[in-house]
Tab-separated table of C-alpha atoms in Angstrom:
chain	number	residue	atom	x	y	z
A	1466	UNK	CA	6.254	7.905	29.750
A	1467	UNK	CA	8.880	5.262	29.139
A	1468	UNK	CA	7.470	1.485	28.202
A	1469	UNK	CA	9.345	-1.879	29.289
A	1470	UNK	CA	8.207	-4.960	27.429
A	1471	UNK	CA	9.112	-8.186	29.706
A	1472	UNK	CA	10.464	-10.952	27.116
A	1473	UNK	CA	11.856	-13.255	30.622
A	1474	UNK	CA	10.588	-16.441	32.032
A	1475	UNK	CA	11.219	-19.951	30.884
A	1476	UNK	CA	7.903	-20.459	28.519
A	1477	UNK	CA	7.112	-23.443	30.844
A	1478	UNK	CA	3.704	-23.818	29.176
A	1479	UNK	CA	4.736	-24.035	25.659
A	1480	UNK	CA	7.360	-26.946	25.848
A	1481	UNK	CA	8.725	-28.092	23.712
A	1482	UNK	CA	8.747	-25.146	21.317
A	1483	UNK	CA	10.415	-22.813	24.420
A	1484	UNK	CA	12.985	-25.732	24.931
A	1485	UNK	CA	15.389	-23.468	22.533
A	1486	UNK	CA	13.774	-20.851	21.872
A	1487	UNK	CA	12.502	-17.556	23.678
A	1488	UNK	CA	8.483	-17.502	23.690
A	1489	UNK	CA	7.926	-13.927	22.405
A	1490	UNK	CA	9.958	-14.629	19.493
A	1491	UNK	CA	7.399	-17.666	18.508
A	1492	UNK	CA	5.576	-16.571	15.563
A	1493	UNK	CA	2.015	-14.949	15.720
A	1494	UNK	CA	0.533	-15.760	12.535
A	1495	UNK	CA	2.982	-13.648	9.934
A	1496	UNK	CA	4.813	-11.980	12.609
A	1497	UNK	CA	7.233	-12.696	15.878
A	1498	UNK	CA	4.928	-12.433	18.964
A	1499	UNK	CA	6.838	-9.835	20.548
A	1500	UNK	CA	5.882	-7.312	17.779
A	1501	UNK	CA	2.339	-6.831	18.944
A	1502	UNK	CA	3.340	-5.241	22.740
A	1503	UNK	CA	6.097	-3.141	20.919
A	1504	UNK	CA	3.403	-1.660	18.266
A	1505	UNK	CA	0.890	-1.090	21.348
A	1506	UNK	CA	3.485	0.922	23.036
A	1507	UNK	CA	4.159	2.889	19.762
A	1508	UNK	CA	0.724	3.547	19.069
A	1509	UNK	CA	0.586	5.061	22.644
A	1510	UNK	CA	3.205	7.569	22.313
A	1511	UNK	CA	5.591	5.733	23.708
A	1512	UNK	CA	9.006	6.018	21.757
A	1513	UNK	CA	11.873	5.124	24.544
A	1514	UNK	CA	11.125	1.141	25.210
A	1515	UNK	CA	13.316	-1.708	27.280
A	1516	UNK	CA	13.197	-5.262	26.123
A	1517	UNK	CA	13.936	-7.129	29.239
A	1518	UNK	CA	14.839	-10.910	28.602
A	1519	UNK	CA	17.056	-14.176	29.472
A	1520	UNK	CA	20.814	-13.818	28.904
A	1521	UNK	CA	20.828	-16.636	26.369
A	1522	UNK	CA	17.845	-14.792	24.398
A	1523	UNK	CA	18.710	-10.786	24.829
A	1524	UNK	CA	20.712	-11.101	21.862
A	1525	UNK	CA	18.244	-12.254	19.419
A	1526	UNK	CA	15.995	-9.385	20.459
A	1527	UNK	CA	18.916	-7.082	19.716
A	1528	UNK	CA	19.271	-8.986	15.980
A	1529	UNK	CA	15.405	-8.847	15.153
A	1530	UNK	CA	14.632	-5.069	16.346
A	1531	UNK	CA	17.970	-3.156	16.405
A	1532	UNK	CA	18.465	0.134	18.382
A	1533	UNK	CA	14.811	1.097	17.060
A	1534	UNK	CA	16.238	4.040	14.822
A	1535	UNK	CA	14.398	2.584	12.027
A	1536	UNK	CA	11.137	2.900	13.342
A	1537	UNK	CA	11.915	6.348	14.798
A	1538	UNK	CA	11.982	5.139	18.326
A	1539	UNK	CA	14.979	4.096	20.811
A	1540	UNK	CA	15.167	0.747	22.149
A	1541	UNK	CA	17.482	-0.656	24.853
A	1542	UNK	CA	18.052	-3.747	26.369
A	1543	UNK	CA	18.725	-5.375	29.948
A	1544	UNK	CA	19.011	-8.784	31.380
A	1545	UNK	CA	16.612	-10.835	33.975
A	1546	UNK	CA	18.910	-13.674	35.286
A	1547	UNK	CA	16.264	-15.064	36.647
A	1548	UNK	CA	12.500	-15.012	36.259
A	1549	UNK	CA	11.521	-13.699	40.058
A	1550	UNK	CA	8.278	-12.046	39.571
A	1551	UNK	CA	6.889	-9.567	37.139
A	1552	UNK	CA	7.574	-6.289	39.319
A	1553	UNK	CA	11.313	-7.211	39.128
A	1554	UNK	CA	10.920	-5.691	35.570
A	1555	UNK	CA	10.950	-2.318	37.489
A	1556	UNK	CA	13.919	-3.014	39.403
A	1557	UNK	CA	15.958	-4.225	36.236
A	1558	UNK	CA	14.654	-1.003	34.411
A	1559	UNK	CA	15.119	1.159	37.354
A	1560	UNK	CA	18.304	3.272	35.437
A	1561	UNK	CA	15.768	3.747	32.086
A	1562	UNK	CA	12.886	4.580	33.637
A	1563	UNK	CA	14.898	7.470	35.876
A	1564	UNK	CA	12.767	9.572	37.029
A	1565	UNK	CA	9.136	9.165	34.984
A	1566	UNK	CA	6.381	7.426	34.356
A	1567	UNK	CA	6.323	3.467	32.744
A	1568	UNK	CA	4.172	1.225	30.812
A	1569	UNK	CA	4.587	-2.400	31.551
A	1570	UNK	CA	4.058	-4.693	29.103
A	1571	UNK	CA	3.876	-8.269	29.003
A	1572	UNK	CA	5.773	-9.659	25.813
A	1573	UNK	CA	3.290	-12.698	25.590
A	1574	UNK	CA	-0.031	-10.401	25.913
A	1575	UNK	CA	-1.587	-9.198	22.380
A	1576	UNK	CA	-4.027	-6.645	22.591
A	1577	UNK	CA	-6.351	-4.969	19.823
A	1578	UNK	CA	-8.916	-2.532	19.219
A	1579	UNK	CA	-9.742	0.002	16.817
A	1580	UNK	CA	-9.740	3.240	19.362
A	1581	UNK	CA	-7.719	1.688	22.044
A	1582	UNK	CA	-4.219	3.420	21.216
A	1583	UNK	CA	-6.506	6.903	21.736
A	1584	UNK	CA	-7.485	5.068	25.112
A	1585	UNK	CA	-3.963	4.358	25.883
A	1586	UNK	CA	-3.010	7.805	24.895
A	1587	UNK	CA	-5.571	9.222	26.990
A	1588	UNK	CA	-4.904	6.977	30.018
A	1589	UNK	CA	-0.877	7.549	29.880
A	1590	UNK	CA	-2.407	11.373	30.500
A	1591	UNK	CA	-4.829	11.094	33.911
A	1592	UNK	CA	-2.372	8.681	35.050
A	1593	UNK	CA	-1.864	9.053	39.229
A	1594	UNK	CA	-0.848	5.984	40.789
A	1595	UNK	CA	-1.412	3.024	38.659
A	1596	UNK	CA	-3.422	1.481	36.031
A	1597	UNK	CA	-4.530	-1.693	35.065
A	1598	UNK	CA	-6.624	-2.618	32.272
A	1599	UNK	CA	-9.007	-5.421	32.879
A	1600	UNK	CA	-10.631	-7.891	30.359
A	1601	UNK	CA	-13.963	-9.738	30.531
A	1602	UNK	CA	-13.375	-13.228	30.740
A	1603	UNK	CA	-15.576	-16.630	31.208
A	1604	UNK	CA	-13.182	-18.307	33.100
A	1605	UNK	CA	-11.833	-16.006	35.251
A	1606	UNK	CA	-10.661	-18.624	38.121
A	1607	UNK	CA	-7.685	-19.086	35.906
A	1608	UNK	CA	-6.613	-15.680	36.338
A	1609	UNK	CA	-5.854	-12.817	38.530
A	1610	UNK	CA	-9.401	-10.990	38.899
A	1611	UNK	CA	-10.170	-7.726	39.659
A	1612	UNK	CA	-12.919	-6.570	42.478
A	1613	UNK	CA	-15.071	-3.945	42.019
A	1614	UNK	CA	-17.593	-2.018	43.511
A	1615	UNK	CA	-21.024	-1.003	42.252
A	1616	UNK	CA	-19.376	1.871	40.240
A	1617	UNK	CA	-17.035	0.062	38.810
A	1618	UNK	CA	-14.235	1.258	40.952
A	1619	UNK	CA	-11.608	-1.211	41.772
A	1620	UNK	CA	-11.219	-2.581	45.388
A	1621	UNK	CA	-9.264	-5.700	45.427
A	1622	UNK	CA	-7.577	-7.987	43.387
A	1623	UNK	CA	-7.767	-11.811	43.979
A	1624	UNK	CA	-5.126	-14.722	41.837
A	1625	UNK	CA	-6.732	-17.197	40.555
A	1626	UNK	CA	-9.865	-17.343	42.664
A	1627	UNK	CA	-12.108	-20.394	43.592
A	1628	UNK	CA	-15.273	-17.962	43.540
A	1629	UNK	CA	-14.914	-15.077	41.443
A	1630	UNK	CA	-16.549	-12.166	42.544
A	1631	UNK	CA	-16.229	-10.935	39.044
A	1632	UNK	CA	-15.309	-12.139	35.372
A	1633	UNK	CA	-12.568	-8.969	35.019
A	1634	UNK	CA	-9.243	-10.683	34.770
A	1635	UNK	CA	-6.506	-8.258	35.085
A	1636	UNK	CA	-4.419	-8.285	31.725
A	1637	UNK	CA	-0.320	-7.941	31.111
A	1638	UNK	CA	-0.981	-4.152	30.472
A	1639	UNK	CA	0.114	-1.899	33.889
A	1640	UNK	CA	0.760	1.818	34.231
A	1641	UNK	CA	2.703	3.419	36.987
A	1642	UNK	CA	3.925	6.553	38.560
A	1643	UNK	CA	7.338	7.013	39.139
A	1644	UNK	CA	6.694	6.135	42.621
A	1645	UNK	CA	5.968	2.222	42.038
A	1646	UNK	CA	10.312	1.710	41.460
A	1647	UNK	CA	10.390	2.317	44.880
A	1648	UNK	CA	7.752	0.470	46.322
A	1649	UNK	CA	8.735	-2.958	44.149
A	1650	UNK	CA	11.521	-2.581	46.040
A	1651	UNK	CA	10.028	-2.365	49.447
A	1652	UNK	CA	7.952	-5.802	48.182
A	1653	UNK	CA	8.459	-9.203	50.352
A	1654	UNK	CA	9.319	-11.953	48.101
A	1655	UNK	CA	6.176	-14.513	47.368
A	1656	UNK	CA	6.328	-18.363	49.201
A	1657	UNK	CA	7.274	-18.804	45.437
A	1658	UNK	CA	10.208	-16.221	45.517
A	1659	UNK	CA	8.833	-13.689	43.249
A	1660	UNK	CA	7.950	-10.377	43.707
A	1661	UNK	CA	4.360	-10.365	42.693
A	1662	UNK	CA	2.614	-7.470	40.677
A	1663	UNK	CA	-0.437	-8.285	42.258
A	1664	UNK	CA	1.288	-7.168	45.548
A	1665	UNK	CA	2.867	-4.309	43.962
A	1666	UNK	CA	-0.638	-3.075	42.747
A	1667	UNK	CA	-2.377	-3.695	46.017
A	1668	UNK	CA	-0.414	-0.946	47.215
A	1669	UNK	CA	-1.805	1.324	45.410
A	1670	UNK	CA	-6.025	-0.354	45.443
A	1671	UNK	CA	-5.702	0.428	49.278
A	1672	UNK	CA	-4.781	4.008	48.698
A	1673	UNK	CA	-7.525	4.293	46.352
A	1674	UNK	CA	-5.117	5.172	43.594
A	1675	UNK	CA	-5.477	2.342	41.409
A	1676	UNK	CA	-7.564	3.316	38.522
A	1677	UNK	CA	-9.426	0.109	36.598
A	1678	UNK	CA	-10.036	0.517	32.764
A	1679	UNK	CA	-12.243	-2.340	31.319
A	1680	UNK	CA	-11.426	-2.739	27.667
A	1681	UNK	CA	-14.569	-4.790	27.105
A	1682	UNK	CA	-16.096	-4.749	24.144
A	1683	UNK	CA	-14.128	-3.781	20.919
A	1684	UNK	CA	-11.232	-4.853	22.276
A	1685	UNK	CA	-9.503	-8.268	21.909
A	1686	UNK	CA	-6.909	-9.881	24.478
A	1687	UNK	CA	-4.898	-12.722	24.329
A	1688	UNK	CA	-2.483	-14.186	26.523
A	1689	UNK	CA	-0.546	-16.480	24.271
A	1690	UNK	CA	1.317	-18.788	26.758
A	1691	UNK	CA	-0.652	-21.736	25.950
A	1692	UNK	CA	-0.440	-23.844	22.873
A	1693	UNK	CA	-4.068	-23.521	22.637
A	1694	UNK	CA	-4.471	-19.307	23.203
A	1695	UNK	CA	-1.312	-18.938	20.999
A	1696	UNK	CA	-3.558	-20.605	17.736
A	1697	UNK	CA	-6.422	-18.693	18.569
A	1698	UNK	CA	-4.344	-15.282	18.397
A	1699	UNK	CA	-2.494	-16.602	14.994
A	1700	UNK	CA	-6.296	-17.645	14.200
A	1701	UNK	CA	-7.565	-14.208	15.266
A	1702	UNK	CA	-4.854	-12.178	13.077
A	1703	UNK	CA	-4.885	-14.698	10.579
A	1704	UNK	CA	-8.986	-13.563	9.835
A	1705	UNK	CA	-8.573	-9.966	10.517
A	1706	UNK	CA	-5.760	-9.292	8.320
A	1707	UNK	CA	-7.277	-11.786	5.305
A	1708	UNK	CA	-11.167	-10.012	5.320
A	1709	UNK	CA	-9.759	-6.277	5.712
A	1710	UNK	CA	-6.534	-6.502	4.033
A	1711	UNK	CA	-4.457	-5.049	6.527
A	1712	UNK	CA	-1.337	-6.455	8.597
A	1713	UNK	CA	-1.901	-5.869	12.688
A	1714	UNK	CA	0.976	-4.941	14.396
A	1715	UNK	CA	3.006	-3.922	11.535
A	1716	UNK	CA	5.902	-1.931	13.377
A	1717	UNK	CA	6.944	-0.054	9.760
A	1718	UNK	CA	3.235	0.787	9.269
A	1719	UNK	CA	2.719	2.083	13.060
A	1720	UNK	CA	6.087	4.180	12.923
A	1721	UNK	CA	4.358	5.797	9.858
A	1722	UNK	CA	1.234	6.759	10.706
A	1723	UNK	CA	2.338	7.890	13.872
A	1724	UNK	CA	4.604	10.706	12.529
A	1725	UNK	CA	8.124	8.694	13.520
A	1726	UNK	CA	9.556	7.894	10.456
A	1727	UNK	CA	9.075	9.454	7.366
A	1728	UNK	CA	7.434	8.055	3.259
A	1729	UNK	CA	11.035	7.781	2.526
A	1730	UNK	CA	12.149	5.516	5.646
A	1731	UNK	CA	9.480	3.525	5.265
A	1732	UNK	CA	10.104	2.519	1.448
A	1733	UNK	CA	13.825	1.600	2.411
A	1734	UNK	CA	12.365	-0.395	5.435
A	1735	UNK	CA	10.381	-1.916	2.495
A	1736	UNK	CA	12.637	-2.885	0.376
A	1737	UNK	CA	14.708	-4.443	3.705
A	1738	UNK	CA	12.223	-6.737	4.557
A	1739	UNK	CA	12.327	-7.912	0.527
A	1740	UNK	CA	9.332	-7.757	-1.763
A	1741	UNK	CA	9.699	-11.619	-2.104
A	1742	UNK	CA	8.085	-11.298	1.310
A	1743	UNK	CA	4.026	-10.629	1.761
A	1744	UNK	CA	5.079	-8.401	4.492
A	1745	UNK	CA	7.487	-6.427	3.160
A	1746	UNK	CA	5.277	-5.896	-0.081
A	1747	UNK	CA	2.356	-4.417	2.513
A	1748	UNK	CA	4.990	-2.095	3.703
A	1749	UNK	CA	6.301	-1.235	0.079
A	1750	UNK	CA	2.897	-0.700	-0.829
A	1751	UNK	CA	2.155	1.456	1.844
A	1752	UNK	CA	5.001	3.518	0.764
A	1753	UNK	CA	3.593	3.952	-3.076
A	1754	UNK	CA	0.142	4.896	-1.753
């Protein structure tokens, strides 16, 4: 499975800090936002990733994460001219993804939980048709919400409803079969112009192959493209990483521990980032343990 991290769209909500800059480079607490979906896709095995982005942002996406050989992993890079929908992240990465799976990642989206790279892991596995991973929410009118049956099973999906007939909102997190290239393809532009993932997955809830994972509890979700969710993420890591000590998200530390780069590559990432900085001391100190 290859993962695509979608780093497009104009960051309407967050004027004026998107006037010059991209959103998923805005800072999440001690780190650039887009850091959190690229560690999520490395702690689910995931070592061949496309940043998709704006032409007048791609580059700084090159500058901050390279070619990915430091971490152990390979990372390319492709344009969205213009933001048309979030399935037209399959079309741009039509040529990486060849002839595979894909993991779909929104760049904006920050998810955590102790055993939920295992989940991924296990979910990238059973995969047959799509998945989505849906989060318990108490205002689920403001996003796209996931129907379900009395076992759980998922059998509709509804943006932004006036009535929920649940409190799942479906997150930034999608996994496909090779198969959904093709039909974002076939998809019929939105009155908006977009191709709509919501249509895309539709496709596969009236086949009955749309699978439904609710994170729940012991997870966390955020989806930081409001001035108020992106504080309460920077809040969120901000307490975690104080009380236990630990930096979430850390791309040197998830390389690591995940067998991709070795003691030695991780000092000399260290010593990169500068000891001058409190996060590359946590990753020289990581290397002396």
């Amino acid at each position: 499975m290859r993962g695509i991290i979608l780093a497009g769209g104009s960051g309407a909500r967050l004027r004026p800090l998107t006037n010059v800059h991209s959103k998923q480079l805005l800072p999440v607490y001690d780190k650039p936002m887009v850091y959190y979906p690229l560690a999520l896709l490395m702690q689910a095995g995931i070592r061949e990733v496309l940043v998709i982005s704006t032409p007048q942002h791609l580059g700084l996406y090159r500058e901050l994460l390279g070619d990915g050989s430091r971490l152990g992993i390979t990372l390319e890079y492709a344009v969205q001219e213009a933001p048309e929908g979030l399935a037209q992240a399959l079309l741009i990465g039509r040529g990486f993804i060849g002839s595979g799976a894909v993991c779909l990642v929104l760049g904006d989206n920050i998810f955590y939980g102790h055993r939920l790279p295992d989940l991924l892991r296990a979910e990238a596995e059973r995969l047959d048709g799509c998945t989505l991973f849906g989060y318990p929410v108490g205002d689920p009118e403001r996003y796209g919400v996931a129907e379900v049956d009395g076992d759980g099973a998922i059998v509709g999906l509804v943006e932004k409803p006036s009535r929920p007939s649940s409190n799942l909102a479906v997150t930034g997190l999608y996994m496909y079969g090779n198969e959904a290239v093709d039909r974002a393809a076939e998809l019929a532009p939105s009155a908006r112009g977009e191709l709509e993932i919501t249509d895309l997955n539709l496709t596969f809830v009236r086949e009955n192959r749309a699978r439904l994972v609710n994170l729940g509890r012991g997870c966390a979700w955020f989806d930081t493209g409001t001035h108020d969710s992106l504080l309460e993420a920077s809040l969120f890591v901000q307490l975690l990483e104080k009380r236990q000590g630990i930096r979430i998200s850390c791309l040197e530390e998830v390389a690591y521990r995940m067998g991709y780069i070795s003691r030695e590559q991780l000092a000399l990432a260290g010593k990169e980032l500068s000891d001058s900085s409190g996060y590359g001391r946590y990753v020289l100190a990581l290397a002396d343990a």
